[in-house]
PDB file of C-alpha atoms in Angstrom:
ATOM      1  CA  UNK Y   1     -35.729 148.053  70.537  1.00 81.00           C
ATOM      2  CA  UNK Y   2     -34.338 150.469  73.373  1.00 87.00           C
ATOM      3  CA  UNK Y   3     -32.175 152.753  73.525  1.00 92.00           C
ATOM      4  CA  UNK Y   4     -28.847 152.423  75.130  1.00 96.00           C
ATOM      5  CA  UNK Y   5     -25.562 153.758  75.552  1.00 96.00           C
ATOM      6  CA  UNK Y   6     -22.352 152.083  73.628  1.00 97.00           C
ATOM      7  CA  UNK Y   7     -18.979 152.571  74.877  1.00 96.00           C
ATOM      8  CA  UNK Y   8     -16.230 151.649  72.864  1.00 96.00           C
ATOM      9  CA  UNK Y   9     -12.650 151.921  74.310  1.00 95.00           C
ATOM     10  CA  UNK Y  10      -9.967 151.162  73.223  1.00 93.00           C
ATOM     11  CA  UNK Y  11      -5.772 151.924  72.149  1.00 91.00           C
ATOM     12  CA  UNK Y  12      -4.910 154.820  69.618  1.00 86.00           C
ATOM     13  CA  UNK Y  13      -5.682 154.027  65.938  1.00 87.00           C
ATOM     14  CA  UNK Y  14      -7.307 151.110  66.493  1.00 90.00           C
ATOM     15  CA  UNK Y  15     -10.517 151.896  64.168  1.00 89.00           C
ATOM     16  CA  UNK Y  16     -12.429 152.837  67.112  1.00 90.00           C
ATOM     17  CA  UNK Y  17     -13.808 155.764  65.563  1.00 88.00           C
ATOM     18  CA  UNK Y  18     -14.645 154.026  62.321  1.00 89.00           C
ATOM     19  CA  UNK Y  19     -16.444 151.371  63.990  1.00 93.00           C
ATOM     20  CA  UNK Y  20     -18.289 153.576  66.200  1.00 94.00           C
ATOM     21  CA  UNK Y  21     -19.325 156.367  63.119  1.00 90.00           C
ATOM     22  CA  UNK Y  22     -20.161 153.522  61.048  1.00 92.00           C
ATOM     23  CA  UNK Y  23     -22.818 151.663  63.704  1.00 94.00           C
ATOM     24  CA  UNK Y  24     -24.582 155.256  64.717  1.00 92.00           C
ATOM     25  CA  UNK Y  25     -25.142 155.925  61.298  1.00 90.00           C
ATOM     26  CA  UNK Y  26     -26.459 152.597  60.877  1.00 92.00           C
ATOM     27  CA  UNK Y  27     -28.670 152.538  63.639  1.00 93.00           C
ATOM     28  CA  UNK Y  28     -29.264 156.414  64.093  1.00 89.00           C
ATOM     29  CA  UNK Y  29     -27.346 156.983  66.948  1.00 91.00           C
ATOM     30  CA  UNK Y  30     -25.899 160.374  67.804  1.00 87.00           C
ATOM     31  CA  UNK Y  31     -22.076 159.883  67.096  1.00 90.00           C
ATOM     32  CA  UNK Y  32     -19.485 161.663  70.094  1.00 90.00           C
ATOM     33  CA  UNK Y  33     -15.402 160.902  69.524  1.00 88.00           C
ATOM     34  CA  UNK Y  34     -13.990 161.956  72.450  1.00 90.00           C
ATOM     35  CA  UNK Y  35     -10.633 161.773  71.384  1.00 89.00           C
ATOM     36  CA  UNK Y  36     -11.232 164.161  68.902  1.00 93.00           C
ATOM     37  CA  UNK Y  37     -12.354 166.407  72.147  1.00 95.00           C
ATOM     38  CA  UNK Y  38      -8.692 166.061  73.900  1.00 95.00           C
ATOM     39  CA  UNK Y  39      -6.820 166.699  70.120  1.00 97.00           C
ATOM     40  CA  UNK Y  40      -9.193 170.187  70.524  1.00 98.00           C
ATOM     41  CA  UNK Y  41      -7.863 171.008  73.703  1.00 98.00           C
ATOM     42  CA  UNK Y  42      -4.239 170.081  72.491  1.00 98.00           C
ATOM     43  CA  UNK Y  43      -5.249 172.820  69.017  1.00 98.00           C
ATOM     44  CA  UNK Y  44      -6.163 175.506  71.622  1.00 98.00           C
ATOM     45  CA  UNK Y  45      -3.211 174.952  74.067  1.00 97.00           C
ATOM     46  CA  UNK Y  46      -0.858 174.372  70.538  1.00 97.00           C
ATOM     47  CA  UNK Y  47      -2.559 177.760  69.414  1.00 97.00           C
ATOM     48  CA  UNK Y  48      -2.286 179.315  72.460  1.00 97.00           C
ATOM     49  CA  UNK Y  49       1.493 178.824  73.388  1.00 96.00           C
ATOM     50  CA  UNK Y  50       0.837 176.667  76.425  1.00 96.00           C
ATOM     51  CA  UNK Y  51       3.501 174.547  75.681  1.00 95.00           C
ATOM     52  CA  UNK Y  52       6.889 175.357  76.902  1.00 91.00           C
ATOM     53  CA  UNK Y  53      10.161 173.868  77.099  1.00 88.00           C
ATOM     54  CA  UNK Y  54       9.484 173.363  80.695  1.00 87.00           C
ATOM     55  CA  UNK Y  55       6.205 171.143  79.452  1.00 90.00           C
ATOM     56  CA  UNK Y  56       2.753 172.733  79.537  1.00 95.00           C
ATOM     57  CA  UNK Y  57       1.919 175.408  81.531  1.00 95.00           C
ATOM     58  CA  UNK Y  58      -0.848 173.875  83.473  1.00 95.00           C
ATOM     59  CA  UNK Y  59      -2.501 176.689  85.393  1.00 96.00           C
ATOM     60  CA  UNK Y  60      -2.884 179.463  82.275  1.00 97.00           C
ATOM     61  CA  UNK Y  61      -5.079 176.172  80.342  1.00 97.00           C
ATOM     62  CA  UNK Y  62      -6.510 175.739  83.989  1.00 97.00           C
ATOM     63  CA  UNK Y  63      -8.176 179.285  83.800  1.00 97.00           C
ATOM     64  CA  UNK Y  64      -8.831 179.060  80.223  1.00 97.00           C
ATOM     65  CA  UNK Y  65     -10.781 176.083  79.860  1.00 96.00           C
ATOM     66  CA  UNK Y  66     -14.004 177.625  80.463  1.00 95.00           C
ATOM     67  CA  UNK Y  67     -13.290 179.021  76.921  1.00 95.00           C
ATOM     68  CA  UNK Y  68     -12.891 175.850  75.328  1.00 95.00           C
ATOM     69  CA  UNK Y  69     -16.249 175.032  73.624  1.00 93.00           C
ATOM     70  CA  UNK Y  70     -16.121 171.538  71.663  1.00 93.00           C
ATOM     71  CA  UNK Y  71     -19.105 170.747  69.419  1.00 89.00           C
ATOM     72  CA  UNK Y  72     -20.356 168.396  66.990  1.00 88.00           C
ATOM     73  CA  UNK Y  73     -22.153 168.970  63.279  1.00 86.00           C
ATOM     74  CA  UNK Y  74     -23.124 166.463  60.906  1.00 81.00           C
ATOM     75  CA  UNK Y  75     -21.274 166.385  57.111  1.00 85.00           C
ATOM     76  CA  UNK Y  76     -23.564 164.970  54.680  1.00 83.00           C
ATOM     77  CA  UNK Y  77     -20.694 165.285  52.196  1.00 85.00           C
ATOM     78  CA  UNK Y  78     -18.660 162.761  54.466  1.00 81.00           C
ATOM     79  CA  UNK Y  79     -21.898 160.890  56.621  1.00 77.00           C
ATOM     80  CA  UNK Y  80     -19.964 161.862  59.506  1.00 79.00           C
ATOM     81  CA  UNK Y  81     -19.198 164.321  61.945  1.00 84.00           C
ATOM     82  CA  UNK Y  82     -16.766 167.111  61.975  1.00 90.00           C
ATOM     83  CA  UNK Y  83     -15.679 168.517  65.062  1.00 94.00           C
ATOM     84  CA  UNK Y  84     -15.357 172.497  66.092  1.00 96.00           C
ATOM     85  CA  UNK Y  85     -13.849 174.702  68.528  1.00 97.00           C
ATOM     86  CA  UNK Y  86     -15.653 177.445  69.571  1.00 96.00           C
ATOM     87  CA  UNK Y  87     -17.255 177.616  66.655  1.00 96.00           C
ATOM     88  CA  UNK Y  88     -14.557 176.844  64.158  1.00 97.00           C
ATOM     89  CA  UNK Y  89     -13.875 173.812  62.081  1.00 97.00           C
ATOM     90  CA  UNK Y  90     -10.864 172.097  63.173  1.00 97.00           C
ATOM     91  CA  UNK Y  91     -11.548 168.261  62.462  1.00 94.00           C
ATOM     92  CA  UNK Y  92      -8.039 168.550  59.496  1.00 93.00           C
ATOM     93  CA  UNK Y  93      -6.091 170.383  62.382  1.00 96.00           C
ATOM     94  CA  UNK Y  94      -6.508 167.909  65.078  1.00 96.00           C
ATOM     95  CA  UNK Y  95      -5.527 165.061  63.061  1.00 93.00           C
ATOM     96  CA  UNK Y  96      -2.073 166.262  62.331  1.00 92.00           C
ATOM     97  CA  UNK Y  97       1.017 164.518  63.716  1.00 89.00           C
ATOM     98  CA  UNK Y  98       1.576 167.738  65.531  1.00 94.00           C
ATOM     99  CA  UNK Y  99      -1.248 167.307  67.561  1.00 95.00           C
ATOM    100  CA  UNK Y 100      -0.855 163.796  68.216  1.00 91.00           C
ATOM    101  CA  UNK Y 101       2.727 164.205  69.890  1.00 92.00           C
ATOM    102  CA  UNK Y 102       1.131 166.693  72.357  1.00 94.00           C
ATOM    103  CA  UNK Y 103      -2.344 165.191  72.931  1.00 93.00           C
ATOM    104  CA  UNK Y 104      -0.973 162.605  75.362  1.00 89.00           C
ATOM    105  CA  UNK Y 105       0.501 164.633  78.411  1.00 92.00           C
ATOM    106  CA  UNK Y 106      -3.002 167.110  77.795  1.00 95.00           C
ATOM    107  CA  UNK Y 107      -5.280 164.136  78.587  1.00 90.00           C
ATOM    108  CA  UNK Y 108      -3.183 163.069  81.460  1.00 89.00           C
ATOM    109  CA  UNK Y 109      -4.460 166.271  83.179  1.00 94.00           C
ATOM    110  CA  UNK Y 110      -6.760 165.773  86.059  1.00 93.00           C
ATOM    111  CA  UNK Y 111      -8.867 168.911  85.397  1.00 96.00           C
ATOM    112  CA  UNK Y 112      -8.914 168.601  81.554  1.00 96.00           C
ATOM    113  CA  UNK Y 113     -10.338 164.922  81.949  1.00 93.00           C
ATOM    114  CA  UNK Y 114     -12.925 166.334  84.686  1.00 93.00           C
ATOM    115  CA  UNK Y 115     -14.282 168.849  82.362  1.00 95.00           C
ATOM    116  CA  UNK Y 116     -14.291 167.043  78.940  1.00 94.00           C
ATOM    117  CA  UNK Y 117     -16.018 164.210  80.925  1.00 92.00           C
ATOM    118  CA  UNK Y 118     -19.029 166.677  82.246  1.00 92.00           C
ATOM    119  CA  UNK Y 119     -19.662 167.450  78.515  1.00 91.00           C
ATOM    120  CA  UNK Y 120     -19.563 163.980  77.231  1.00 92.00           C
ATOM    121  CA  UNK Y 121     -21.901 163.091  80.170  1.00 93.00           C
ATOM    122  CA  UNK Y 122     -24.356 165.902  79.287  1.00 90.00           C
ATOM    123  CA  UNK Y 123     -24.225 164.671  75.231  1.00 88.00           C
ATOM    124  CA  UNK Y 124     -25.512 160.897  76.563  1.00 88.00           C
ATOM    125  CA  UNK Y 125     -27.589 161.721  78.792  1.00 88.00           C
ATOM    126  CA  UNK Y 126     -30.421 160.800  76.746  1.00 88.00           C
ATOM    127  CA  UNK Y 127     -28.904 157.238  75.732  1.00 93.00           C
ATOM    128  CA  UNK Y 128     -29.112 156.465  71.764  1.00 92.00           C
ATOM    129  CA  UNK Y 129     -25.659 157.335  71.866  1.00 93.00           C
ATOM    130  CA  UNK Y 130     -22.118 155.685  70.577  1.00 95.00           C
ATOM    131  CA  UNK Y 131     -19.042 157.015  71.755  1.00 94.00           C
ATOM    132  CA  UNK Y 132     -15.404 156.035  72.406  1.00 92.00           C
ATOM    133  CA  UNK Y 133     -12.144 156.754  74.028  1.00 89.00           C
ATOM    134  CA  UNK Y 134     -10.038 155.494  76.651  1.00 88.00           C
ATOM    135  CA  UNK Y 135     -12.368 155.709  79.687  1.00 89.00           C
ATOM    136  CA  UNK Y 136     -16.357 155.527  78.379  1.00 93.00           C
ATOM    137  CA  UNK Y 137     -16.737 151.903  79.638  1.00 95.00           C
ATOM    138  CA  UNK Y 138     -15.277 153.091  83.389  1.00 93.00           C
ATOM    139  CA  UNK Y 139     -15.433 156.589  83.935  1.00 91.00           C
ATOM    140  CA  UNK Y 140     -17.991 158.359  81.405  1.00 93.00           C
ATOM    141  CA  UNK Y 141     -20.413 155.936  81.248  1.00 95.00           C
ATOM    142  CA  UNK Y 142     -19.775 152.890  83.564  1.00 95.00           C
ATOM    143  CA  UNK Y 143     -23.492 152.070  83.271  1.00 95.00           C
ATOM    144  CA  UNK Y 144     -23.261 151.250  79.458  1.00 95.00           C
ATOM    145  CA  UNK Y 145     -25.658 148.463  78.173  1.00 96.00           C
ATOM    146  CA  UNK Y 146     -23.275 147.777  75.430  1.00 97.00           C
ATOM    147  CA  UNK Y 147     -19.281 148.150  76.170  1.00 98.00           C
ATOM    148  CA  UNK Y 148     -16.695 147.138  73.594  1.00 98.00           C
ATOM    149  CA  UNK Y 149     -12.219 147.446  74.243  1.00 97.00           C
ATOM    150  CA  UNK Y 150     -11.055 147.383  70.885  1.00 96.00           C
ATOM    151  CA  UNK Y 151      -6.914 146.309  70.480  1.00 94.00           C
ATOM    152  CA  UNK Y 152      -4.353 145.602  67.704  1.00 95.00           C
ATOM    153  CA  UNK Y 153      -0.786 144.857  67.371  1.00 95.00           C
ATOM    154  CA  UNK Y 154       1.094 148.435  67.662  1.00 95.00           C
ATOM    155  CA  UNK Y 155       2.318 147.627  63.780  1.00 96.00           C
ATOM    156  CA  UNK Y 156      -0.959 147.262  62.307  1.00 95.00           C
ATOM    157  CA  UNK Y 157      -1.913 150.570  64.273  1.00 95.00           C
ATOM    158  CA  UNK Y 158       0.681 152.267  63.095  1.00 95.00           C
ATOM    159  CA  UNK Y 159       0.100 151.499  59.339  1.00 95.00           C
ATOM    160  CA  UNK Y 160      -3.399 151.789  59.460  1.00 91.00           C
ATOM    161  CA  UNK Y 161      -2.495 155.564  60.604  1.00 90.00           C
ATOM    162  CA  UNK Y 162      -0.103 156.363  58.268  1.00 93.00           C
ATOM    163  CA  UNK Y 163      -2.381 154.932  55.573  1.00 92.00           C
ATOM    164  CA  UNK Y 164      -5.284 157.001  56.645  1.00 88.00           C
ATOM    165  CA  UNK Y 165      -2.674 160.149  56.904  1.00 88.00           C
ATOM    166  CA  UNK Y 166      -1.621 159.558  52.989  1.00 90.00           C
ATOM    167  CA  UNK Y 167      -5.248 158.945  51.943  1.00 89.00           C
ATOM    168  CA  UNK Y 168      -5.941 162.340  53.119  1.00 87.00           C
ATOM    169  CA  UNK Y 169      -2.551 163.954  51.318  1.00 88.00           C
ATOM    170  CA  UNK Y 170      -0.801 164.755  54.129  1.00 86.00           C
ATOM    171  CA  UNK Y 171       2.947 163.963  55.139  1.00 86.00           C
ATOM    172  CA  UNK Y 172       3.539 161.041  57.011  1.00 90.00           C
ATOM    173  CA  UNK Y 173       6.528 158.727  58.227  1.00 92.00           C
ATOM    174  CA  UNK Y 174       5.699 155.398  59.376  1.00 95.00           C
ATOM    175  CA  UNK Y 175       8.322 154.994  61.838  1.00 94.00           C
ATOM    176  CA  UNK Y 176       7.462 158.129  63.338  1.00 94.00           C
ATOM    177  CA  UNK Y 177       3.772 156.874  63.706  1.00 93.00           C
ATOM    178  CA  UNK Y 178       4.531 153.676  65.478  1.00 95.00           C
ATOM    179  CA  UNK Y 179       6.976 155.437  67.666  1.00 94.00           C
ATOM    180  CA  UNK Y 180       4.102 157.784  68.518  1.00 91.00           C
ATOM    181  CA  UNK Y 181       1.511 154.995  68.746  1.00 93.00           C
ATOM    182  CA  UNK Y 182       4.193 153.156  71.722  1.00 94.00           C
ATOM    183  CA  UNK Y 183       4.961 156.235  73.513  1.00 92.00           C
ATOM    184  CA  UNK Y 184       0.464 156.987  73.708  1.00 88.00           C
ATOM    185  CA  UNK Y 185      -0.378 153.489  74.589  1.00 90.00           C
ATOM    186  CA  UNK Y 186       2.436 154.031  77.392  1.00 91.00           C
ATOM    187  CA  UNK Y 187       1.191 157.380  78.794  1.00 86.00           C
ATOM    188  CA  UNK Y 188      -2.559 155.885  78.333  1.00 86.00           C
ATOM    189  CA  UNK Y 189      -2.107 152.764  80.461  1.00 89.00           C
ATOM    190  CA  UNK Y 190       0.219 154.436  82.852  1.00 89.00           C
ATOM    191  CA  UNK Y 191      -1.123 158.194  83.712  1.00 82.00           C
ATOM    192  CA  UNK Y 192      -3.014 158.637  87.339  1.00 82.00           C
ATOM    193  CA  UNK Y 193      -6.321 159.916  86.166  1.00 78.00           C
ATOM    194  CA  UNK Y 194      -8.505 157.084  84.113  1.00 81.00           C
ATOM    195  CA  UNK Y 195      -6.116 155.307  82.805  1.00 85.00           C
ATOM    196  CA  UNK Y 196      -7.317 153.165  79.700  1.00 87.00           C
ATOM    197  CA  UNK Y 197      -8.078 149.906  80.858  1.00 90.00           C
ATOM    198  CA  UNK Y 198     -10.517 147.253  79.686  1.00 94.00           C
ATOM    199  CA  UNK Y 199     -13.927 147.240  81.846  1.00 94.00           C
ATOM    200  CA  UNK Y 200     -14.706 144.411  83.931  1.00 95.00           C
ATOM    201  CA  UNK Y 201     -17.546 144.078  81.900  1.00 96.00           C
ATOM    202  CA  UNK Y 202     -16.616 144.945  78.312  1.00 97.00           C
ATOM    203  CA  UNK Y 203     -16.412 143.003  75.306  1.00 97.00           C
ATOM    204  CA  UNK Y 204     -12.413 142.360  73.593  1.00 96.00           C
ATOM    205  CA  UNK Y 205     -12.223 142.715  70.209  1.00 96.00           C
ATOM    206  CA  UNK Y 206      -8.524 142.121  68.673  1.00 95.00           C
ATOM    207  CA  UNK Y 207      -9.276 143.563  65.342  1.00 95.00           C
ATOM    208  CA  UNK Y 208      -5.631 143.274  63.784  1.00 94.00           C
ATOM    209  CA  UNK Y 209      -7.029 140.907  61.075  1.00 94.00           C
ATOM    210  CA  UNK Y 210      -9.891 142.152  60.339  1.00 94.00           C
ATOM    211  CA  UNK Y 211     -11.604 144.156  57.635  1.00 92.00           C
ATOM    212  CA  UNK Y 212     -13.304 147.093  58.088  1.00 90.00           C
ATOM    213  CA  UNK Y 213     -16.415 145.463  56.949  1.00 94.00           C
ATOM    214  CA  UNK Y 214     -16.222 142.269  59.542  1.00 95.00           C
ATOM    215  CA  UNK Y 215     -15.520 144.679  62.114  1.00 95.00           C
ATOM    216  CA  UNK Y 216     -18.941 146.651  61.061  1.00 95.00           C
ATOM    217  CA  UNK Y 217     -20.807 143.418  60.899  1.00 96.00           C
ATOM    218  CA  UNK Y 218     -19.627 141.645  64.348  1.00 97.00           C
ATOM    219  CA  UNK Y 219     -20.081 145.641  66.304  1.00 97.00           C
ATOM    220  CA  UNK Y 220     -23.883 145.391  64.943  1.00 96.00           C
ATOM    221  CA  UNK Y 221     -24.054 142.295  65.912  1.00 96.00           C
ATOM    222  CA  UNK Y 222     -22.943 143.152  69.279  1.00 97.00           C
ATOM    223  CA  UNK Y 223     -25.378 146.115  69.095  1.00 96.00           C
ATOM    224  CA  UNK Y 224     -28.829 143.622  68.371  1.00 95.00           C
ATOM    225  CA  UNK Y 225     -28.120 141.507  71.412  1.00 95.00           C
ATOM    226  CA  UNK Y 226     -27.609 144.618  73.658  1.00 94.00           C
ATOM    227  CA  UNK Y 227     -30.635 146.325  72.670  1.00 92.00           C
ATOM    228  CA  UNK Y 228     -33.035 143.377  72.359  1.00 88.00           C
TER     229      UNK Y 228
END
């Protein structure tokens, strides 16, 4: 078989990421979640008291970005990846509801997109690579052998969420969640700079009645017939 590049886009808390974590591990792909990349820079500009009441202040993260290092490292406790800035382990941080009421209006920016797309460009430049986000099919990656635009109802996204957020003991309040999941998939489909849209060429998957383990099976199936 060779070795391609998968692109899976798709809305926020969709099961993306499990999809795409589950089928490298299955078929020993490296694993890259870009979203997790923009929820870094939102940590760091959070951190960093970027955000004002004004919005963010645009040209301080500007300068700064060159010191925003995002990086990858393998749990074998979890099978999955955990994500660090600069260095530091951040993946609990990021997932917060804090950081997913700011992360919107930080991936909106033009020169945040530009230089979170050079990395993800140098991680696949090898192919053997699964990763997903909003733009992989056309902007990162428009070349991918095997694209996928993954969608559900904004209810099931917003339970699935608040599910995962309990799971891991942390507070959560579904209304809040679904408000948050309507006001991203807004910003997402509406902002200037790759806006998330389904590629010409990709592959729909409406996943709101699925199990996690259908959705496994019919993304590997997918995967054989790309990389035949």
């Amino acid at each position: 078989m060779k070795k391609i590049t998968i692109a899976i886009d798709g809305h926020s808390s969709c099961g993306k990421s499990t999809m795409a974590k589950d089928l490298a591990r299955e078929v020993g792909y490296v694993y890259v979640d870009t979203g997790a990349m923009y929820r870094s820079v939102t940590l760091f500009a959070l951190r960093n008291g970027l955000f004002t009441a004004d919005g963010i202040d645009e040209e301080t993260l500007r300068q700064r970005m060159p010191e925003i290092k995002i990086s990858f490292k393998f749990n074998a406790e979890t099978g999955r990846p955990d994500t660090y800035l600069n260095g530091e382990l951040v993946e609990q941080e990021i997932r917060t509801m804090e950081v997913s009421n700011h992360v919107s209006p930080i991936a909106t920016l033009g020169f945040v997109r530009e230089a979170m797309v050079a990395q993800q460009q140098q991680m696949g430049k090898d192919k053997g690579v699964v990763m997903d986000g909003r733009d992989i099919g056309t902007v990162v990656f428009p070349d991918a052998e095997l694209k996928v635009f993954v969608t559900a109802s904004a209810e099931v996204r917003a339970q699935r969420r608040y599910d995962e957020l309990k799971g891991k003991g942390m507070e959560a309040d579904y209304d809040e969640i679904l408000k948050n999941v309507q006001e991203r998939d807004y910003i997402d489909s509406h902002r200037e700079v790759s806006p998330l849209k389904k590629a010409d060429d990709a592959i729909e998957l409406d996943n709101s009645n699925m199990t996690i383990a259908e959705q496994k099976q019919w993304l590997l199936d997918r995967f054989n017939e790309a990389a035949k």
